[in-house]
XYZ file of C-alpha atoms in Angstrom:
196
model
C -249.302 -252.937 62.581
C -247.831 -254.925 59.698
C -247.013 -253.391 56.317
C -248.642 -256.313 54.443
C -251.862 -258.070 55.381
C -251.677 -261.855 55.948
C -253.598 -262.336 52.681
C -251.043 -260.220 50.766
C -248.158 -262.164 52.343
C -249.781 -265.425 51.222
C -250.135 -264.088 47.664
C -246.506 -262.830 47.609
C -245.324 -266.262 48.805
C -247.201 -268.171 46.088
C -245.586 -269.609 42.973
C -247.566 -267.282 40.689
C -247.883 -263.636 41.768
C -250.428 -261.465 39.948
C -249.473 -257.808 40.212
C -249.744 -254.572 38.252
C -248.670 -250.943 38.583
C -251.133 -248.188 39.431
C -250.245 -244.577 38.614
C -251.629 -241.533 40.412
C -250.977 -238.169 38.708
C -251.820 -235.119 40.812
C -252.325 -232.211 38.413
C -253.078 -228.846 40.015
C -256.603 -228.947 38.578
C -257.459 -232.528 39.579
C -256.011 -235.976 40.260
C -256.166 -238.808 37.733
C -255.680 -242.534 38.334
C -254.488 -245.046 35.672
C -253.571 -248.698 35.482
C -252.674 -250.986 32.569
C -255.795 -253.158 32.695
C -258.841 -253.265 30.437
C -261.594 -252.227 32.860
C -262.115 -249.723 35.647
C -260.428 -250.918 38.843
C -261.749 -249.891 42.251
C -258.990 -250.122 44.833
C -257.795 -248.040 47.761
C -260.925 -245.879 47.651
C -260.231 -244.700 44.079
C -261.329 -245.740 40.609
C -258.341 -246.392 38.348
C -259.001 -245.841 34.621
C -257.745 -248.452 32.130
C -254.795 -247.776 29.834
C -255.338 -251.081 27.948
C -251.689 -252.110 28.247
C -250.432 -248.991 26.454
C -248.731 -247.364 29.469
C -245.016 -247.930 29.971
C -243.054 -246.999 33.099
C -239.325 -246.844 32.438
C -236.596 -246.416 35.040
C -238.273 -247.866 38.146
C -235.571 -249.237 40.405
C -234.813 -249.761 44.052
C -233.025 -246.620 45.290
C -229.527 -247.282 46.579
C -228.682 -243.856 47.947
C -229.792 -240.271 48.155
C -229.179 -239.398 44.506
C -231.975 -238.103 42.341
C -233.361 -240.693 39.936
C -235.939 -240.230 37.213
C -238.633 -242.386 35.680
C -240.552 -241.878 32.456
C -244.241 -242.623 32.094
C -245.182 -243.082 28.441
C -248.633 -243.617 26.979
C -249.132 -244.433 23.313
C -252.394 -243.719 21.582
C -254.564 -241.075 20.078
C -256.484 -238.139 21.525
C -260.134 -238.731 22.446
C -259.371 -242.133 23.962
C -260.895 -243.025 27.309
C -257.611 -242.373 29.115
C -256.726 -239.262 27.036
C -253.610 -238.544 29.105
C -252.274 -236.793 26.020
C -255.001 -234.172 25.920
C -255.070 -233.840 29.700
C -251.348 -233.172 30.028
C -251.195 -230.819 27.058
C -254.202 -228.783 28.197
C -252.798 -228.598 31.702
C -249.066 -228.247 30.955
C -248.677 -225.405 33.506
C -250.485 -227.679 35.982
C -247.941 -230.466 35.491
C -244.640 -228.853 36.505
C -243.423 -230.115 39.896
C -246.713 -231.842 40.743
C -246.638 -235.177 42.623
C -246.843 -238.554 40.916
C -247.066 -241.834 42.821
C -246.567 -245.386 41.544
C -248.324 -248.194 43.422
C -248.164 -251.968 43.281
C -251.516 -253.791 43.364
C -251.771 -257.488 44.192
C -254.519 -259.605 42.623
C -256.008 -263.010 43.449
C -256.394 -265.837 40.912
C -259.561 -264.183 39.535
C -257.747 -260.861 39.033
C -259.614 -259.177 41.862
C -257.576 -256.651 43.907
C -256.325 -257.830 47.287
C -255.631 -255.220 49.954
C -254.796 -251.580 49.438
C -252.315 -250.438 46.765
C -248.718 -250.438 48.003
C -246.832 -247.201 47.323
C -243.412 -248.000 45.823
C -242.272 -244.715 44.226
C -243.164 -241.022 44.286
C -241.724 -237.945 42.735
C -242.413 -234.721 40.855
C -243.626 -234.455 37.254
C -241.712 -232.509 34.639
C -243.289 -230.909 31.525
C -244.743 -233.452 29.069
C -243.152 -234.364 25.744
C -245.184 -235.444 22.753
C -243.782 -237.503 19.903
C -245.217 -239.052 16.787
C -243.782 -241.956 14.838
C -243.416 -241.853 11.066
C -246.319 -243.113 8.975
C -245.653 -245.655 6.258
C -247.745 -247.635 3.734
C -248.957 -250.366 6.085
C -249.153 -248.727 9.499
C -250.342 -245.397 10.740
C -248.424 -243.056 12.976
C -248.429 -243.572 16.727
C -248.685 -240.514 18.889
C -247.260 -240.834 22.393
C -246.788 -238.661 25.429
C -243.959 -238.962 27.933
C -243.951 -237.535 31.427
C -240.596 -237.569 33.183
C -240.668 -237.530 36.955
C -237.820 -236.957 39.407
C -237.810 -238.706 42.778
C -237.923 -237.097 46.223
C -234.229 -236.095 46.097
C -234.828 -233.810 43.099
C -233.500 -230.306 43.777
C -232.488 -231.226 47.346
C -228.898 -230.064 46.869
C -229.997 -226.447 46.715
C -230.188 -224.980 50.212
C -233.213 -222.734 50.775
C -231.806 -219.212 50.970
C -228.401 -220.694 51.807
C -226.155 -218.396 49.803
C -224.393 -215.372 51.197
C -226.131 -212.892 48.921
C -228.298 -209.900 49.659
C -231.258 -211.516 47.903
C -231.106 -214.646 50.074
C -230.546 -212.559 53.208
C -233.653 -210.479 52.441
C -235.635 -213.727 52.249
C -234.198 -214.879 55.578
C -234.397 -211.541 57.417
C -236.121 -208.716 55.569
C -234.420 -205.353 56.107
C -231.006 -206.762 57.074
C -228.454 -204.934 54.910
C -225.275 -206.803 55.872
C -224.806 -208.660 52.561
C -225.345 -205.496 50.493
C -221.745 -204.621 51.292
C -220.061 -207.981 50.651
C -219.063 -207.150 47.030
C -217.296 -203.997 48.235
C -215.295 -206.052 50.769
C -213.630 -208.149 48.086
C -209.828 -207.532 47.987
C -210.132 -204.906 50.709
C -207.363 -204.735 53.317
C -208.200 -204.358 56.987
C -205.630 -203.470 59.647
C -206.506 -205.005 62.964
C -205.986 -203.892 65.598
C -205.834 -200.295 64.408
C -203.827 -198.094 66.893
């Protein structure tokens, strides 16, 4: 089975390639789907809500190793908009921490109709949202924006699960084992071996 369909390969080989990012945010309460277009988009069995070009994804890059990398998803606008990511993330801030986010690439034909299923290009874990508001002056109003940082799959991978030589970790590995209770008392202790 090929990764791309023949139709997608033909579109990727053309002189003009029509493509956009799709963003899937999996809050604990529900999953929301956004894209930067102006209408609802039905693709991959889901309906993607429009962000009207106001969503920015910063930091997307091809990974070159196993280091943790972060992206930032930013949406400018006001509460009560159709996308209302601001209200959603603020109401569900406890539901955001360490929840999955996936970025897809969607190919379109010359009439801007989706071709094939969305192609997953990045996934990671959301961090708590940050809200900012620009200063208001005489001619323009303030712009309120929300930013969601997300760490890729290597986030927190350097910490071994229960890998330290402490009593707490040992109790998680083998409940009731008391060996590591005594390790602090063994520090700077002298042992004579063999003892005749």
